[in-house]
XYZ file of N, CA and C in Angstrom:
360
model
N 21.525 -56.586 32.618
C 22.586 -57.253 33.352
C 22.021 -58.205 34.402
N 20.980 -57.783 35.110
C 20.451 -58.613 36.186
C 19.644 -59.805 35.696
N 19.111 -59.735 34.488
C 18.295 -60.838 33.979
C 19.205 -61.863 33.310
N 19.345 -63.046 33.912
C 20.195 -64.077 33.322
C 19.605 -64.580 31.989
N 20.466 -65.091 31.156
C 20.027 -65.645 29.875
C 19.080 -66.818 30.120
N 18.146 -67.025 29.225
C 17.247 -68.161 29.342
C 15.980 -67.864 30.116
N 15.699 -66.595 30.399
C 14.454 -66.241 31.069
C 14.373 -66.690 32.512
N 15.486 -66.740 33.198
C 15.492 -67.116 34.612
C 14.747 -66.091 35.451
N 14.524 -66.400 36.735
C 13.764 -65.487 37.589
C 14.414 -64.108 37.695
N 13.608 -63.104 38.041
C 14.145 -61.753 38.209
C 15.073 -61.688 39.422
N 15.758 -60.557 39.616
C 16.688 -60.439 40.745
C 15.976 -60.567 42.089
N 16.724 -60.973 43.089
C 16.222 -61.102 44.462
C 16.394 -59.754 45.159
N 15.299 -59.156 45.582
C 15.360 -57.844 46.221
C 15.613 -58.036 47.717
N 16.675 -57.423 48.204
C 17.073 -57.513 49.602
C 16.485 -56.352 50.398
N 16.530 -55.154 49.818
C 16.072 -53.966 50.534
C 15.761 -52.868 49.527
N 14.758 -52.057 49.834
C 14.464 -50.874 49.039
C 14.559 -49.673 49.957
N 15.451 -48.777 49.626
C 15.684 -47.597 50.443
C 14.683 -46.507 50.088
N 13.894 -46.124 51.052
C 13.007 -44.976 50.952
C 12.249 -44.919 49.628
N 11.286 -45.796 49.494
C 10.560 -45.951 48.243
C 9.868 -44.672 47.769
N 9.537 -43.757 48.679
C 8.845 -42.530 48.278
C 9.783 -41.486 47.673
N 11.099 -41.673 47.807
C 12.021 -40.690 47.231
C 12.936 -41.348 46.215
N 14.062 -41.882 46.650
C 15.050 -42.404 45.701
C 14.657 -43.752 45.116
N 14.077 -44.610 45.946
C 13.708 -45.932 45.470
C 14.896 -46.800 45.103
N 16.065 -46.569 45.709
C 17.257 -47.358 45.431
C 17.058 -48.787 45.933
N 17.419 -49.762 45.111
C 17.279 -51.170 45.465
C 18.631 -51.788 45.785
N 18.622 -52.727 46.732
C 19.761 -53.596 46.991
C 19.288 -54.980 46.578
N 19.918 -55.563 45.557
C 19.435 -56.855 45.060
C 20.601 -57.744 44.617
N 20.291 -59.028 44.425
C 21.282 -60.002 43.978
C 20.728 -60.792 42.802
N 21.618 -61.526 42.126
C 21.205 -62.336 40.981
C 20.842 -63.762 41.358
N 21.322 -64.241 42.516
C 21.085 -65.641 42.874
C 20.491 -65.759 44.272
N 19.818 -66.872 44.527
C 19.232 -67.127 45.847
C 20.326 -67.262 46.907
N 21.438 -67.882 46.548
C 22.538 -68.071 47.492
C 23.109 -66.724 47.933
N 23.328 -65.835 46.970
C 23.838 -64.501 47.298
C 22.809 -63.721 48.116
N 21.522 -63.887 47.803
C 20.460 -63.203 48.540
C 20.445 -63.635 49.999
N 20.579 -64.926 50.242
C 20.576 -65.435 51.615
C 21.760 -64.864 52.404
N 22.919 -64.827 51.776
C 24.117 -64.302 52.447
C 23.964 -62.809 52.729
N 23.491 -62.071 51.743
C 23.351 -60.625 51.919
C 22.248 -60.277 52.915
N 21.148 -61.043 52.926
C 20.080 -60.833 53.911
C 20.636 -60.973 55.324
N 21.442 -61.996 55.526
C 22.027 -62.251 56.833
C 22.908 -61.075 57.270
N 23.704 -60.560 56.354
C 24.583 -59.431 56.660
C 23.755 -58.174 56.898
N 22.801 -57.898 56.001
C 22.005 -56.672 56.076
C 21.246 -56.560 57.402
N 20.697 -57.662 57.865
C 19.904 -57.644 59.085
C 20.717 -57.991 60.334
N 22.003 -58.224 60.163
C 22.859 -58.582 61.283
C 23.444 -57.369 61.986
N 24.125 -57.608 63.101
C 24.659 -56.520 63.921
C 25.877 -55.817 63.317
N 26.522 -56.430 62.331
C 27.739 -55.843 61.768
C 27.479 -54.865 60.623
N 26.237 -54.762 60.175
C 25.905 -53.872 59.071
C 25.551 -52.491 59.626
N 26.355 -51.502 59.289
C 26.113 -50.134 59.735
C 25.337 -49.418 58.636
N 24.181 -48.891 59.011
C 23.337 -48.170 58.047
C 23.472 -46.681 58.317
N 24.201 -46.014 57.435
C 24.453 -44.585 57.581
C 24.007 -43.883 56.312
N 23.284 -42.806 56.483
C 22.722 -42.068 55.359
C 23.129 -40.608 55.462
N 23.130 -39.915 54.333
C 23.367 -38.476 54.323
C 22.043 -37.778 54.094
N 21.837 -36.683 54.809
C 20.608 -35.912 54.657
C 20.946 -34.442 54.460
N 20.288 -33.827 53.509
C 20.389 -32.384 53.318
C 19.096 -31.808 53.875
N 19.228 -30.941 54.876
C 18.047 -30.439 55.578
C 17.981 -28.919 55.544
N 16.768 -28.428 55.589
C 16.522 -26.996 55.698
C 16.420 -26.649 57.178
N 17.178 -25.668 57.622
C 17.161 -25.247 59.014
C 16.187 -24.084 59.155
N 15.184 -24.269 59.996
C 14.181 -23.219 60.200
C 14.559 -22.256 61.311
N 15.290 -22.743 62.308
C 15.648 -21.925 63.464
C 17.163 -21.943 63.629
N 17.754 -20.798 63.768
C 19.187 -20.738 64.016
C 19.440 -21.005 65.494
N 20.314 -21.924 65.772
C 20.689 -22.232 67.151
C 22.205 -22.373 67.207
N 22.779 -21.974 68.317
C 24.240 -21.993 68.458
C 24.807 -23.394 68.264
N 24.052 -24.432 68.685
C 24.591 -25.789 68.592
C 24.584 -26.343 67.161
N 23.885 -25.695 66.241
C 23.848 -26.178 64.862
C 25.143 -25.786 64.155
N 26.179 -26.541 64.429
C 27.466 -26.310 63.787
C 28.122 -27.656 63.517
N 29.128 -27.661 62.684
C 29.813 -28.895 62.311
C 30.257 -29.653 63.563
N 29.927 -30.966 63.585
C 30.319 -31.809 64.701
C 29.234 -32.015 65.747
N 28.219 -31.145 65.767
C 27.145 -31.282 66.754
C 26.390 -32.588 66.501
N 26.136 -33.356 67.573
C 25.436 -34.640 67.468
C 24.226 -34.670 68.387
N 23.227 -35.446 67.979
C 22.073 -35.701 68.827
C 21.443 -37.020 68.400
N 20.635 -37.600 69.286
C 19.936 -38.849 68.983
C 18.437 -38.657 69.093
N 17.720 -39.338 68.221
C 16.269 -39.404 68.321
C 15.956 -40.839 68.723
N 15.347 -40.993 69.892
C 15.006 -42.306 70.433
C 13.503 -42.310 70.685
N 12.756 -42.807 69.703
C 11.296 -42.793 69.804
C 10.723 -43.949 68.997
N 9.725 -44.632 69.539
C 9.105 -45.735 68.795
C 8.335 -45.212 67.578
N 8.377 -45.968 66.487
C 7.672 -45.536 65.282
C 6.652 -46.589 64.847
N 5.618 -46.107 64.181
C 4.584 -46.983 63.649
C 3.886 -46.303 62.491
N 2.973 -47.013 61.872
C 2.208 -46.443 60.763
C 1.260 -45.375 61.293
N 1.086 -44.345 60.502
C 0.149 -43.278 60.865
C -1.214 -43.626 60.291
N -2.167 -43.951 61.154
C -3.491 -44.374 60.691
C -4.266 -43.243 60.031
N -3.796 -42.000 60.188
C -4.467 -40.862 59.557
C -4.023 -40.641 58.116
N -3.037 -41.388 57.667
C -2.526 -41.224 56.310
C -2.953 -42.385 55.425
N -3.215 -42.083 54.181
C -3.561 -43.126 53.222
C -2.313 -43.919 52.821
N -1.154 -43.300 52.967
C 0.119 -43.923 52.586
C 0.566 -44.866 53.696
N 0.583 -46.179 53.438
C 0.954 -47.141 54.484
C 2.462 -47.294 54.656
N 3.259 -46.521 53.921
C 4.711 -46.579 54.049
C 5.201 -45.560 55.072
N 4.578 -44.398 55.125
C 5.028 -43.325 56.021
C 4.839 -43.720 57.478
N 5.757 -43.257 58.314
C 5.752 -43.592 59.729
C 5.646 -42.332 60.575
N 5.256 -42.521 61.829
C 5.155 -41.438 62.795
C 5.539 -41.980 64.169
N 5.819 -41.095 65.101
C 6.090 -41.534 66.470
C 4.810 -42.143 67.026
N 4.943 -43.340 67.581
C 3.793 -44.084 68.093
C 4.224 -44.789 69.379
N 3.604 -44.466 70.508
C 4.013 -45.060 71.792
C 4.020 -46.588 71.794
N 3.196 -47.217 70.976
C 3.167 -48.679 70.921
C 3.882 -49.208 69.668
N 4.640 -48.340 69.004
C 5.350 -48.726 67.790
C 6.637 -49.481 68.071
N 7.377 -49.744 66.994
C 8.657 -50.460 67.100
C 9.752 -49.523 67.600
N 10.716 -50.104 68.321
C 11.853 -49.326 68.801
C 12.591 -48.720 67.602
N 13.070 -47.509 67.794
C 13.866 -46.858 66.761
C 14.751 -45.804 67.408
N 16.034 -45.847 67.069
C 16.976 -44.853 67.570
C 17.931 -44.511 66.434
N 18.074 -43.215 66.163
C 18.956 -42.750 65.097
C 19.855 -41.654 65.638
N 21.140 -41.728 65.315
C 22.110 -40.709 65.725
C 22.369 -39.786 64.529
N 22.301 -38.489 64.782
C 22.534 -37.489 63.748
C 23.780 -36.685 64.090
N 24.547 -36.333 63.053
C 25.716 -35.476 63.254
C 25.759 -34.447 62.131
N 25.956 -33.190 62.512
C 26.096 -32.128 61.519
C 27.473 -32.242 60.873
N 27.490 -32.379 59.551
C 28.751 -32.469 58.812
C 29.144 -31.133 58.206
N 28.144 -30.341 57.835
C 28.377 -29.011 57.275
C 27.127 -28.179 57.508
N 27.335 -26.861 57.714
C 26.198 -25.975 57.979
C 26.325 -24.689 57.193
N 25.195 -24.241 56.687
C 25.081 -22.924 56.073
C 24.078 -22.126 56.885
N 23.628 -21.010 56.338
C 22.660 -20.178 57.071
C 21.305 -20.854 57.196
N 20.884 -21.581 56.161
C 19.558 -22.206 56.217
C 19.558 -23.667 55.786
N 20.735 -24.204 55.502
C 20.849 -25.590 55.035
C 21.993 -26.278 55.772
N 21.809 -27.581 56.032
C 22.877 -28.361 56.663
C 22.935 -29.751 56.042
N 24.110 -30.354 56.124
C 24.300 -31.745 55.710
C 24.534 -32.542 56.973
N 23.714 -33.581 57.158
C 23.800 -34.412 58.349
C 24.098 -35.854 57.972
N 24.792 -36.522 58.873
C 24.942 -37.976 58.812
C 23.864 -38.545 59.722
N 23.129 -39.537 59.241
C 22.097 -40.207 60.055
C 22.463 -41.681 60.137
N 22.748 -42.157 61.345
C 23.153 -43.541 61.538
C 22.106 -44.268 62.367
N 21.588 -45.367 61.824
C 20.618 -46.176 62.532
C 21.331 -46.905 63.670
N 20.893 -46.642 64.904
C 21.491 -47.249 66.087
C 20.703 -48.480 66.504
N 19.369 -48.371 66.457
C 18.500 -49.472 66.894
C 17.202 -49.423 66.102
N 16.736 -50.593 65.703
C 15.429 -50.669 65.047
C 14.725 -51.936 65.495
N 13.400 -51.892 65.438
C 12.604 -53.035 65.906
C 12.262 -53.926 64.841
């Protein structure tokens, strides 16, 4: 579907979500659509919200539906890892802030919403 007839160029990749796991791509068929979508994706009106299924190691009273917290820490590449995609907290890294909200909780598993608030 993405390859136009006549051997035209491949699709324009706008974003790849978490290449080490799902590898989901956001792409377009034309340069014009790519330019428009790039502008939206990197603009202030695009809300990036993800769902996460997490294993809970410690039971805490606040781990219940509706509980929210933010992680506000700069991130950068971990020079100790061979994988140049993985990130770690780095005092000289790029700004990053993510808001998490518990949507559902079990005894050892929870479903969280993760919303990107700020990125560098």
